[in-house]
Amino acid sequence: MIVGRNGTSSSNLPTIDTKSCIANFRTNSFVGTEEYIAPEVIKGCGHTSAVDWWTLGILIYEMLYGTTPFKGKNRNATFANILRDDVPFPEGSGIPPVSRYAKFPFSTLLVLTSLVYANL
């Protein structure tokens, strides 16, 4: 809800509680594409809004390489890859070169956050 200067509502839209997403609130639910799911969501140990950083890393990776980094033959294989594998950086035949500067932001999101996730 948007509140005007005089304290009255400028809209009849319902309010959205965003504080629960940022106050170390943990949840066990998820929706989305399995290839974008963060490790702690798969483990079912609860997660915070920090999983969005993981998803951003996956999205940037897909934009650079045209595929997600942990895609498996099925859901279980994809989840196993996310939990087990390091982030692959394909090179060679038919793959345009990607500079280390382009790799850094998303590799940091995936590698560093996975280290944090491993300690949950």
CSV table of N, CA, C and O in Angstrom, one decimal:
chain,number,residue,atom,x,y,z
A,1,MET,N,0.8,-1.2,0.0
A,1,MET,CA,0.0,0.0,0.0
A,1,MET,C,0.9,1.2,0.0
A,1,MET,O,1.9,1.3,0.7
A,2,ILE,N,0.5,2.2,-0.8
A,2,ILE,CA,1.3,3.4,-0.8
A,2,ILE,C,0.6,4.4,0.1
A,2,ILE,O,-0.6,4.7,0.0
A,3,VAL,N,1.3,5.0,1.0
A,3,VAL,CA,0.7,5.9,2.0
A,3,VAL,C,1.1,7.3,1.6
A,3,VAL,O,2.3,7.6,1.4
A,4,GLY,N,0.2,8.2,1.5
A,4,GLY,CA,0.5,9.6,1.2
A,4,GLY,C,1.0,10.4,2.4
A,4,GLY,O,1.1,9.9,3.5
A,5,ARG,N,1.4,11.7,2.1
A,5,ARG,CA,1.9,12.5,3.2
A,5,ARG,C,1.0,12.7,4.4
A,5,ARG,O,1.4,12.8,5.5
A,6,ASN,N,-0.3,12.7,4.1
A,6,ASN,CA,-1.3,12.9,5.2
A,6,ASN,C,-1.6,11.6,5.9
A,6,ASN,O,-2.5,11.6,6.7
A,7,GLY,N,-0.9,10.5,5.6
A,7,GLY,CA,-1.2,9.3,6.2
A,7,GLY,C,-2.3,8.5,5.6
A,7,GLY,O,-2.6,7.4,6.2
A,8,THR,N,-2.9,8.9,4.6
A,8,THR,CA,-4.0,8.2,4.0
A,8,THR,C,-3.5,7.3,2.8
A,8,THR,O,-2.5,7.7,2.2
A,9,SER,N,-4.2,6.3,2.5
A,9,SER,CA,-3.8,5.4,1.5
A,9,SER,C,-4.1,6.0,0.1
A,9,SER,O,-5.2,6.6,-0.1
A,10,SER,N,-3.2,5.9,-0.8
A,10,SER,CA,-3.4,6.4,-2.2
A,10,SER,C,-3.9,5.3,-3.1
A,10,SER,O,-4.0,5.4,-4.3
A,11,SER,N,-4.1,4.1,-2.5
A,11,SER,CA,-4.5,2.9,-3.3
A,11,SER,C,-5.3,2.0,-2.4
A,11,SER,O,-5.1,1.9,-1.2
A,12,ASN,N,-6.1,1.2,-3.1
A,12,ASN,CA,-6.9,0.2,-2.3
A,12,ASN,C,-6.3,-1.2,-2.5
A,12,ASN,O,-6.9,-2.1,-2.2
A,13,LEU,N,-5.0,-1.2,-3.0
A,13,LEU,CA,-4.4,-2.5,-3.1
A,13,LEU,C,-4.0,-3.1,-1.8
A,13,LEU,O,-3.7,-2.3,-0.8
A,14,PRO,N,-3.9,-4.4,-1.6
A,14,PRO,CA,-3.5,-5.0,-0.4
A,14,PRO,C,-2.1,-4.7,-0.1
A,14,PRO,O,-1.3,-4.6,-1.0
A,15,THR,N,-1.7,-4.7,1.2
A,15,THR,CA,-0.3,-4.5,1.6
A,15,THR,C,0.4,-5.9,1.4
A,15,THR,O,-0.2,-6.9,1.5
A,16,ILE,N,1.7,-5.8,1.2
A,16,ILE,CA,2.5,-7.0,1.1
A,16,ILE,C,3.6,-6.9,2.1
A,16,ILE,O,4.3,-6.0,2.3
A,17,ASP,N,3.7,-8.0,2.9
A,17,ASP,CA,4.7,-8.1,4.0
A,17,ASP,C,6.0,-8.5,3.4
A,17,ASP,O,6.2,-9.7,3.2
A,18,THR,N,6.9,-7.6,3.2
A,18,THR,CA,8.2,-7.9,2.7
A,18,THR,C,9.2,-8.1,3.8
A,18,THR,O,10.3,-8.7,3.6
A,19,LYS,N,8.9,-7.7,5.0
A,19,LYS,CA,9.8,-7.8,6.2
A,19,LYS,C,10.1,-9.3,6.5
A,19,LYS,O,11.2,-9.6,6.9
A,20,SER,N,9.2,-10.2,6.3
A,20,SER,CA,9.4,-11.6,6.6
A,20,SER,C,10.4,-12.2,5.7
A,20,SER,O,11.1,-13.1,6.0
A,21,CYS,N,10.6,-11.6,4.5
A,21,CYS,CA,11.6,-12.1,3.5
A,21,CYS,C,13.0,-11.6,3.8
A,21,CYS,O,13.9,-12.2,3.3
A,22,ILE,N,13.1,-10.6,4.6
A,22,ILE,CA,14.4,-10.0,4.8
A,22,ILE,C,14.9,-10.1,6.3
A,22,ILE,O,16.0,-9.7,6.6
A,23,ALA,N,14.1,-10.6,7.2
A,23,ALA,CA,14.4,-10.6,8.6
A,23,ALA,C,14.8,-12.1,9.0
A,23,ALA,O,14.4,-12.6,10.0
A,24,ASN,N,15.7,-12.7,8.2
A,24,ASN,CA,16.1,-14.1,8.5
A,24,ASN,C,15.0,-15.1,8.6
A,24,ASN,O,15.1,-16.1,9.3
A,25,PHE,N,13.9,-14.7,8.0
A,25,PHE,CA,12.8,-15.7,7.9
A,25,PHE,C,13.1,-16.8,7.0
A,25,PHE,O,13.6,-16.6,5.9
A,26,ARG,N,12.9,-18.0,7.4
A,26,ARG,CA,13.2,-19.2,6.6
A,26,ARG,C,11.9,-19.9,6.2
A,26,ARG,O,11.0,-20.0,7.0
A,27,THR,N,11.9,-20.4,5.0
A,27,THR,CA,10.7,-21.1,4.5
A,27,THR,C,11.2,-22.4,3.8
A,27,THR,O,12.4,-22.6,3.5
A,28,ASN,N,10.3,-23.3,3.6
A,28,ASN,CA,10.6,-24.5,2.9
A,28,ASN,C,9.8,-24.7,1.6
A,28,ASN,O,9.9,-25.8,1.1
A,29,SER,N,9.2,-23.7,1.2
A,29,SER,CA,8.4,-23.8,-0.1
A,29,SER,C,9.2,-23.2,-1.2
A,29,SER,O,10.1,-22.4,-1.0
A,30,PHE,N,8.8,-23.6,-2.4
A,30,PHE,CA,9.4,-23.0,-3.6
A,30,PHE,C,8.6,-23.3,-4.8
A,30,PHE,O,7.8,-24.2,-4.9
A,31,VAL,N,8.7,-22.4,-5.8
A,31,VAL,CA,8.1,-22.6,-7.1
A,31,VAL,C,9.2,-22.2,-8.1
A,31,VAL,O,10.0,-21.3,-7.8
A,32,GLY,N,9.2,-22.7,-9.3
A,32,GLY,CA,10.1,-22.3,-10.3
A,32,GLY,C,10.7,-23.5,-11.0
A,32,GLY,O,10.4,-24.6,-10.8
A,33,THR,N,11.6,-23.2,-11.9
A,33,THR,CA,12.3,-24.1,-12.8
A,33,THR,C,13.3,-24.8,-12.0
A,33,THR,O,14.1,-24.2,-11.3
A,34,GLU,N,13.3,-26.2,-12.1
A,34,GLU,CA,14.3,-27.0,-11.3
A,34,GLU,C,15.7,-26.6,-11.5
A,34,GLU,O,16.6,-26.7,-10.6
A,35,GLU,N,16.1,-26.1,-12.7
A,35,GLU,CA,17.5,-25.8,-13.0
A,35,GLU,C,18.0,-24.6,-12.3
A,35,GLU,O,19.1,-24.3,-12.2
A,36,TYR,N,17.0,-23.8,-11.7
A,36,TYR,CA,17.4,-22.6,-11.0
A,36,TYR,C,17.3,-22.7,-9.5
A,36,TYR,O,17.5,-21.8,-8.8
A,37,ILE,N,17.0,-23.9,-9.0
A,37,ILE,CA,16.8,-24.1,-7.6
A,37,ILE,C,18.1,-24.1,-6.9
A,37,ILE,O,19.0,-24.8,-7.2
A,38,ALA,N,18.2,-23.3,-5.8
A,38,ALA,CA,19.4,-23.2,-5.0
A,38,ALA,C,19.6,-24.5,-4.1
A,38,ALA,O,18.6,-25.2,-3.8
A,39,PRO,N,20.8,-24.8,-3.8
A,39,PRO,CA,21.1,-26.0,-3.0
A,39,PRO,C,20.3,-26.2,-1.7
A,39,PRO,O,19.8,-27.3,-1.4
A,40,GLU,N,20.1,-25.1,-1.0
A,40,GLU,CA,19.4,-25.3,0.3
A,40,GLU,C,18.0,-25.5,0.1
A,40,GLU,O,17.3,-26.1,1.0
A,41,VAL,N,17.4,-25.1,-1.0
A,41,VAL,CA,16.0,-25.4,-1.3
A,41,VAL,C,15.9,-26.9,-1.6
A,41,VAL,O,15.0,-27.6,-1.1
A,42,ILE,N,16.8,-27.5,-2.3
A,42,ILE,CA,16.8,-28.9,-2.6
A,42,ILE,C,17.0,-29.7,-1.3
A,42,ILE,O,16.3,-30.7,-1.1
A,43,LYS,N,17.8,-29.3,-0.5
A,43,LYS,CA,18.1,-30.0,0.8
A,43,LYS,C,16.9,-29.9,1.7
A,43,LYS,O,16.8,-30.7,2.6
A,44,GLY,N,16.0,-28.9,1.5
A,44,GLY,CA,14.8,-28.8,2.4
A,44,GLY,C,15.1,-28.3,3.8
A,44,GLY,O,14.4,-28.6,4.7
A,45,CYS,N,16.2,-27.6,3.9
A,45,CYS,CA,16.6,-27.2,5.3
A,45,CYS,C,16.1,-25.8,5.5
A,45,CYS,O,16.5,-25.1,6.5
A,46,GLY,N,15.3,-25.2,4.7
A,46,GLY,CA,14.8,-23.9,4.8
A,46,GLY,C,15.7,-22.9,4.1
A,46,GLY,O,16.9,-23.2,3.9
A,47,HIS,N,15.1,-21.8,3.6
A,47,HIS,CA,15.9,-20.8,2.9
A,47,HIS,C,15.4,-19.4,3.1
A,47,HIS,O,14.3,-19.3,3.5
A,48,THR,N,16.2,-18.5,2.8
A,48,THR,CA,15.9,-17.1,2.9
A,48,THR,C,15.8,-16.5,1.5
A,48,THR,O,16.0,-17.2,0.5
A,49,SER,N,15.6,-15.2,1.4
A,49,SER,CA,15.6,-14.6,0.1
A,49,SER,C,16.9,-14.6,-0.6
A,49,SER,O,17.0,-14.2,-1.7
A,50,ALA,N,18.0,-15.0,0.1
A,50,ALA,CA,19.3,-15.1,-0.5
A,50,ALA,C,19.3,-16.1,-1.7
A,50,ALA,O,20.2,-16.0,-2.5
A,51,VAL,N,18.4,-17.0,-1.8
A,51,VAL,CA,18.3,-17.9,-2.9
A,51,VAL,C,18.2,-17.1,-4.2
A,51,VAL,O,18.5,-17.6,-5.3
A,52,ASP,N,17.7,-15.9,-4.2
A,52,ASP,CA,17.6,-15.1,-5.4
A,52,ASP,C,18.9,-14.8,-6.0
A,52,ASP,O,19.0,-14.7,-7.2
A,53,TRP,N,20.0,-14.7,-5.2
A,53,TRP,CA,21.3,-14.4,-5.7
A,53,TRP,C,21.8,-15.7,-6.5
A,53,TRP,O,22.4,-15.5,-7.6
A,54,TRP,N,21.5,-16.8,-6.0
A,54,TRP,CA,21.8,-18.1,-6.8
A,54,TRP,C,21.1,-18.1,-8.1
A,54,TRP,O,21.7,-18.3,-9.2
A,55,THR,N,19.8,-17.8,-8.1
A,55,THR,CA,19.0,-17.8,-9.3
A,55,THR,C,19.6,-16.7,-10.3
A,55,THR,O,19.6,-17.0,-11.5
A,56,LEU,N,20.0,-15.6,-9.8
A,56,LEU,CA,20.6,-14.6,-10.7
A,56,LEU,C,21.8,-15.1,-11.4
A,56,LEU,O,22.1,-14.9,-12.6
A,57,GLY,N,22.7,-15.8,-10.6
A,57,GLY,CA,23.9,-16.4,-11.2
A,57,GLY,C,23.5,-17.4,-12.3
A,57,GLY,O,24.2,-17.4,-13.3
A,58,ILE,N,22.5,-18.2,-12.1
A,58,ILE,CA,22.1,-19.2,-13.1
A,58,ILE,C,21.6,-18.5,-14.3
A,58,ILE,O,21.9,-18.9,-15.4
A,59,LEU,N,20.8,-17.4,-14.1
A,59,LEU,CA,20.3,-16.7,-15.3
A,59,LEU,C,21.4,-16.1,-16.1
A,59,LEU,O,21.4,-16.2,-17.3
A,60,ILE,N,22.4,-15.5,-15.4
A,60,ILE,CA,23.5,-14.9,-16.2
A,60,ILE,C,24.3,-15.9,-16.9
A,60,ILE,O,24.7,-15.7,-18.1
A,61,TYR,N,24.5,-17.1,-16.3
A,61,TYR,CA,25.2,-18.2,-16.9
A,61,TYR,C,24.5,-18.6,-18.2
A,61,TYR,O,25.0,-18.8,-19.2
A,62,GLU,N,23.1,-18.8,-18.1
A,62,GLU,CA,22.3,-19.2,-19.2
A,62,GLU,C,22.4,-18.1,-20.3
A,62,GLU,O,22.4,-18.5,-21.5
A,63,MET,N,22.4,-16.9,-20.0
A,63,MET,CA,22.5,-15.8,-21.0
A,63,MET,C,23.9,-15.9,-21.7
A,63,MET,O,23.9,-15.6,-22.9
A,64,LEU,N,24.9,-16.3,-21.1
A,64,LEU,CA,26.2,-16.3,-21.7
A,64,LEU,C,26.4,-17.6,-22.5
A,64,LEU,O,27.0,-17.6,-23.6
A,65,TYR,N,26.0,-18.8,-22.0
A,65,TYR,CA,26.2,-20.0,-22.6
A,65,TYR,C,25.0,-20.7,-23.3
A,65,TYR,O,25.2,-21.7,-24.0
A,66,GLY,N,23.9,-20.2,-23.1
A,66,GLY,CA,22.7,-20.7,-23.8
A,66,GLY,C,22.1,-22.0,-23.1
A,66,GLY,O,21.2,-22.6,-23.7
A,67,THR,N,22.6,-22.3,-22.0
A,67,THR,CA,22.1,-23.5,-21.2
A,67,THR,C,22.4,-23.2,-19.7
A,67,THR,O,23.2,-22.4,-19.4
A,68,THR,N,21.7,-23.9,-18.9
A,68,THR,CA,22.0,-23.8,-17.5
A,68,THR,C,23.1,-24.7,-17.1
A,68,THR,O,23.4,-25.7,-17.8
A,69,PRO,N,23.9,-24.4,-16.0
A,69,PRO,CA,25.1,-25.1,-15.7
A,69,PRO,C,24.9,-26.5,-15.2
A,69,PRO,O,25.8,-27.4,-15.3
A,70,PHE,N,23.8,-26.8,-14.6
A,70,PHE,CA,23.6,-28.1,-13.9
A,70,PHE,C,22.5,-29.0,-14.5
A,70,PHE,O,22.1,-29.9,-13.8
A,71,LYS,N,22.1,-28.7,-15.7
A,71,LYS,CA,21.0,-29.5,-16.3
A,71,LYS,C,21.3,-30.9,-16.4
A,71,LYS,O,22.4,-31.3,-16.9
A,72,GLY,N,20.4,-31.8,-15.9
A,72,GLY,CA,20.5,-33.2,-16.0
A,72,GLY,C,19.4,-33.8,-16.9
A,72,GLY,O,18.6,-33.1,-17.5
A,73,LYS,N,19.4,-35.1,-17.0
A,73,LYS,CA,18.5,-35.8,-17.8
A,73,LYS,C,17.0,-35.8,-17.3
A,73,LYS,O,16.1,-35.9,-18.0
A,74,ASN,N,17.0,-35.6,-16.0
A,74,ASN,CA,15.7,-35.5,-15.3
A,74,ASN,C,15.8,-34.7,-14.0
A,74,ASN,O,16.9,-34.2,-13.7
A,75,ARG,N,14.7,-34.5,-13.3
A,75,ARG,CA,14.8,-33.6,-12.1
A,75,ARG,C,15.8,-34.1,-11.1
A,75,ARG,O,16.6,-33.3,-10.6
A,76,ASN,N,15.8,-35.4,-10.8
A,76,ASN,CA,16.7,-35.9,-9.8
A,76,ASN,C,18.2,-35.7,-10.2
A,76,ASN,O,19.0,-35.4,-9.4
A,77,ALA,N,18.5,-35.9,-11.5
A,77,ALA,CA,19.8,-35.7,-12.0
A,77,ALA,C,20.2,-34.3,-11.9
A,77,ALA,O,21.4,-33.9,-11.5
A,78,THR,N,19.3,-33.4,-12.2
A,78,THR,CA,19.6,-31.9,-12.1
A,78,THR,C,19.9,-31.6,-10.7
A,78,THR,O,20.8,-30.9,-10.4
A,79,PHE,N,19.0,-32.0,-9.8
A,79,PHE,CA,19.2,-31.7,-8.3
A,79,PHE,C,20.6,-32.3,-7.9
A,79,PHE,O,21.3,-31.7,-7.1
A,80,ALA,N,20.9,-33.5,-8.3
A,80,ALA,CA,22.2,-34.1,-7.9
A,80,ALA,C,23.4,-33.3,-8.4
A,80,ALA,O,24.4,-33.0,-7.7
A,81,ASN,N,23.3,-32.8,-9.6
A,81,ASN,CA,24.3,-31.9,-10.2
A,81,ASN,C,24.5,-30.6,-9.4
A,81,ASN,O,25.6,-30.2,-9.2
A,82,ILE,N,23.4,-30.0,-9.0
A,82,ILE,CA,23.4,-28.8,-8.3
A,82,ILE,C,24.1,-29.0,-7.0
A,82,ILE,O,25.0,-28.2,-6.5
A,83,LEU,N,23.8,-30.1,-6.3
A,83,LEU,CA,24.4,-30.4,-5.0
A,83,LEU,C,25.8,-30.8,-5.1
A,83,LEU,O,26.6,-30.6,-4.1
A,84,ARG,N,26.2,-31.5,-6.2
A,84,ARG,CA,27.5,-32.1,-6.2
A,84,ARG,C,28.6,-31.4,-7.1
A,84,ARG,O,29.8,-31.4,-6.7
A,85,ASP,N,28.2,-30.9,-8.2
A,85,ASP,CA,29.1,-30.4,-9.2
A,85,ASP,C,29.6,-29.0,-9.0
A,85,ASP,O,28.9,-28.2,-8.5
A,86,ASP,N,30.8,-28.7,-9.5
A,86,ASP,CA,31.3,-27.4,-9.6
A,86,ASP,C,30.7,-26.7,-10.8
A,86,ASP,O,30.3,-27.4,-11.7
A,87,VAL,N,30.8,-25.4,-10.9
A,87,VAL,CA,30.2,-24.7,-12.0
A,87,VAL,C,31.1,-25.0,-13.2
A,87,VAL,O,32.3,-24.7,-13.2
A,88,PRO,N,30.6,-25.5,-14.3
A,88,PRO,CA,31.4,-25.8,-15.5
A,88,PRO,C,31.5,-24.5,-16.3
A,88,PRO,O,30.6,-23.7,-16.4
A,89,PHE,N,32.7,-24.3,-16.9
A,89,PHE,CA,32.9,-23.2,-17.8
A,89,PHE,C,33.4,-23.8,-19.2
A,89,PHE,O,34.5,-24.0,-19.4
A,90,PRO,N,32.4,-24.1,-20.0
A,90,PRO,CA,32.7,-24.7,-21.3
A,90,PRO,C,33.6,-23.9,-22.2
A,90,PRO,O,33.5,-22.7,-22.2
A,91,GLU,N,34.5,-24.5,-22.9
A,91,GLU,CA,35.3,-23.8,-23.9
A,91,GLU,C,35.5,-24.7,-25.1
A,91,GLU,O,35.3,-25.9,-25.0
A,92,GLY,N,35.8,-24.1,-26.2
A,92,GLY,CA,36.1,-25.0,-27.4
A,92,GLY,C,35.1,-24.9,-28.4
A,92,GLY,O,34.4,-23.9,-28.6
A,93,SER,N,35.0,-26.0,-29.1
A,93,SER,CA,34.2,-26.1,-30.4
A,93,SER,C,32.8,-25.5,-30.3
A,93,SER,O,32.0,-26.0,-29.6
A,94,GLY,N,32.7,-24.5,-31.1
A,94,GLY,CA,31.4,-23.8,-31.3
A,94,GLY,C,30.9,-22.9,-30.2
A,94,GLY,O,29.8,-22.3,-30.2
A,95,ILE,N,31.7,-22.8,-29.1
A,95,ILE,CA,31.3,-22.0,-28.0
A,95,ILE,C,32.1,-20.7,-28.1
A,95,ILE,O,33.3,-20.7,-28.1
A,96,PRO,N,31.4,-19.6,-28.1
A,96,PRO,CA,32.1,-18.3,-28.2
A,96,PRO,C,32.9,-18.1,-26.9
A,96,PRO,O,32.4,-18.5,-25.8
A,97,PRO,N,34.0,-17.5,-27.0
A,97,PRO,CA,34.8,-17.3,-25.8
A,97,PRO,C,34.2,-16.3,-24.8
A,97,PRO,O,33.6,-15.3,-25.3
A,98,VAL,N,34.3,-16.6,-23.6
A,98,VAL,CA,33.7,-15.8,-22.5
A,98,VAL,C,34.8,-15.3,-21.7
A,98,VAL,O,35.6,-16.1,-21.1
A,99,SER,N,35.0,-14.0,-21.6
A,99,SER,CA,36.1,-13.4,-20.8
A,99,SER,C,36.0,-13.7,-19.3
A,99,SER,O,34.9,-14.0,-18.8
A,100,ARG,N,37.1,-13.6,-18.6
A,100,ARG,CA,37.1,-13.8,-17.2
A,100,ARG,C,36.2,-12.8,-16.5
A,100,ARG,O,35.7,-13.0,-15.4
A,101,TYR,N,36.2,-11.6,-17.1
A,101,TYR,CA,35.4,-10.5,-16.5
A,101,TYR,C,33.9,-10.8,-16.6
A,101,TYR,O,33.1,-10.4,-15.8
A,102,ALA,N,33.5,-11.5,-17.7
A,102,ALA,CA,32.1,-11.9,-17.8
A,102,ALA,C,31.8,-13.0,-16.9
A,102,ALA,O,30.7,-13.1,-16.4
A,103,LYS,N,32.7,-13.9,-16.7
A,103,LYS,CA,32.5,-15.1,-15.8
A,103,LYS,C,32.4,-14.7,-14.3
A,103,LYS,O,31.7,-15.3,-13.5
A,104,PHE,N,33.2,-13.7,-13.9
A,104,PHE,CA,33.3,-13.3,-12.5
A,104,PHE,C,32.0,-13.1,-11.8
A,104,PHE,O,31.8,-13.7,-10.7
A,105,PRO,N,31.1,-12.3,-12.3
A,105,PRO,CA,29.9,-12.0,-11.4
A,105,PRO,C,29.1,-13.2,-11.2
A,105,PRO,O,28.7,-13.5,-10.0
A,106,PHE,N,28.8,-14.0,-12.2
A,106,PHE,CA,27.9,-15.2,-11.9
A,106,PHE,C,28.7,-16.3,-11.3
A,106,PHE,O,28.1,-17.1,-10.5
A,107,SER,N,30.0,-16.5,-11.5
A,107,SER,CA,30.7,-17.5,-10.9
A,107,SER,C,30.8,-17.2,-9.4
A,107,SER,O,30.8,-18.1,-8.5
A,108,THR,N,30.9,-15.9,-9.1
A,108,THR,CA,31.0,-15.5,-7.7
A,108,THR,C,29.6,-15.8,-7.0
A,108,THR,O,29.6,-16.3,-5.9
A,109,LEU,N,28.5,-15.5,-7.7
A,109,LEU,CA,27.2,-15.8,-7.1
A,109,LEU,C,27.0,-17.3,-6.9
A,109,LEU,O,26.5,-17.7,-5.9
A,110,LEU,N,27.5,-18.1,-7.8
A,110,LEU,CA,27.3,-19.5,-7.6
A,110,LEU,C,28.3,-20.2,-6.7
A,110,LEU,O,28.0,-21.0,-5.9
A,111,VAL,N,29.6,-19.9,-6.9
A,111,VAL,CA,30.6,-20.5,-6.1
A,111,VAL,C,30.6,-20.1,-4.7
A,111,VAL,O,30.6,-20.9,-3.8
A,112,LEU,N,30.6,-18.7,-4.4
A,112,LEU,CA,30.7,-18.3,-3.1
A,112,LEU,C,29.4,-18.6,-2.3
A,112,LEU,O,29.4,-19.0,-1.2
A,113,THR,N,28.2,-18.4,-2.9
A,113,THR,CA,27.0,-18.7,-2.2
A,113,THR,C,26.9,-20.2,-2.0
A,113,THR,O,26.4,-20.6,-0.9
A,114,SER,N,27.4,-21.1,-2.8
A,114,SER,CA,27.4,-22.5,-2.6
A,114,SER,C,28.2,-22.9,-1.4
A,114,SER,O,27.9,-23.8,-0.6
A,115,LEU,N,29.3,-22.1,-1.1
A,115,LEU,CA,30.1,-22.3,0.1
A,115,LEU,C,29.3,-22.0,1.3
A,115,LEU,O,29.3,-22.7,2.3
A,116,VAL,N,28.6,-20.9,1.3
A,116,VAL,CA,27.7,-20.5,2.4
A,116,VAL,C,26.6,-21.5,2.6
A,116,VAL,O,26.3,-22.0,3.7
A,117,TYR,N,26.0,-22.0,1.5
A,117,TYR,CA,25.0,-23.0,1.5
A,117,TYR,C,25.4,-24.3,2.1
A,117,TYR,O,24.7,-25.0,2.9
A,118,ALA,N,26.7,-24.7,1.9
A,118,ALA,CA,27.2,-25.9,2.4
A,118,ALA,C,27.3,-25.9,3.9
A,118,ALA,O,27.3,-27.0,4.5
A,119,ASN,N,27.4,-24.7,4.5
A,119,ASN,CA,27.5,-24.6,6.0
A,119,ASN,C,26.1,-24.5,6.7
A,119,ASN,O,26.1,-24.3,7.9
A,120,LEU,N,25.1,-24.6,5.9
A,120,LEU,CA,23.7,-24.5,6.5
A,120,LEU,C,23.4,-25.8,7.3
A,120,LEU,O,23.7,-26.9,7.0
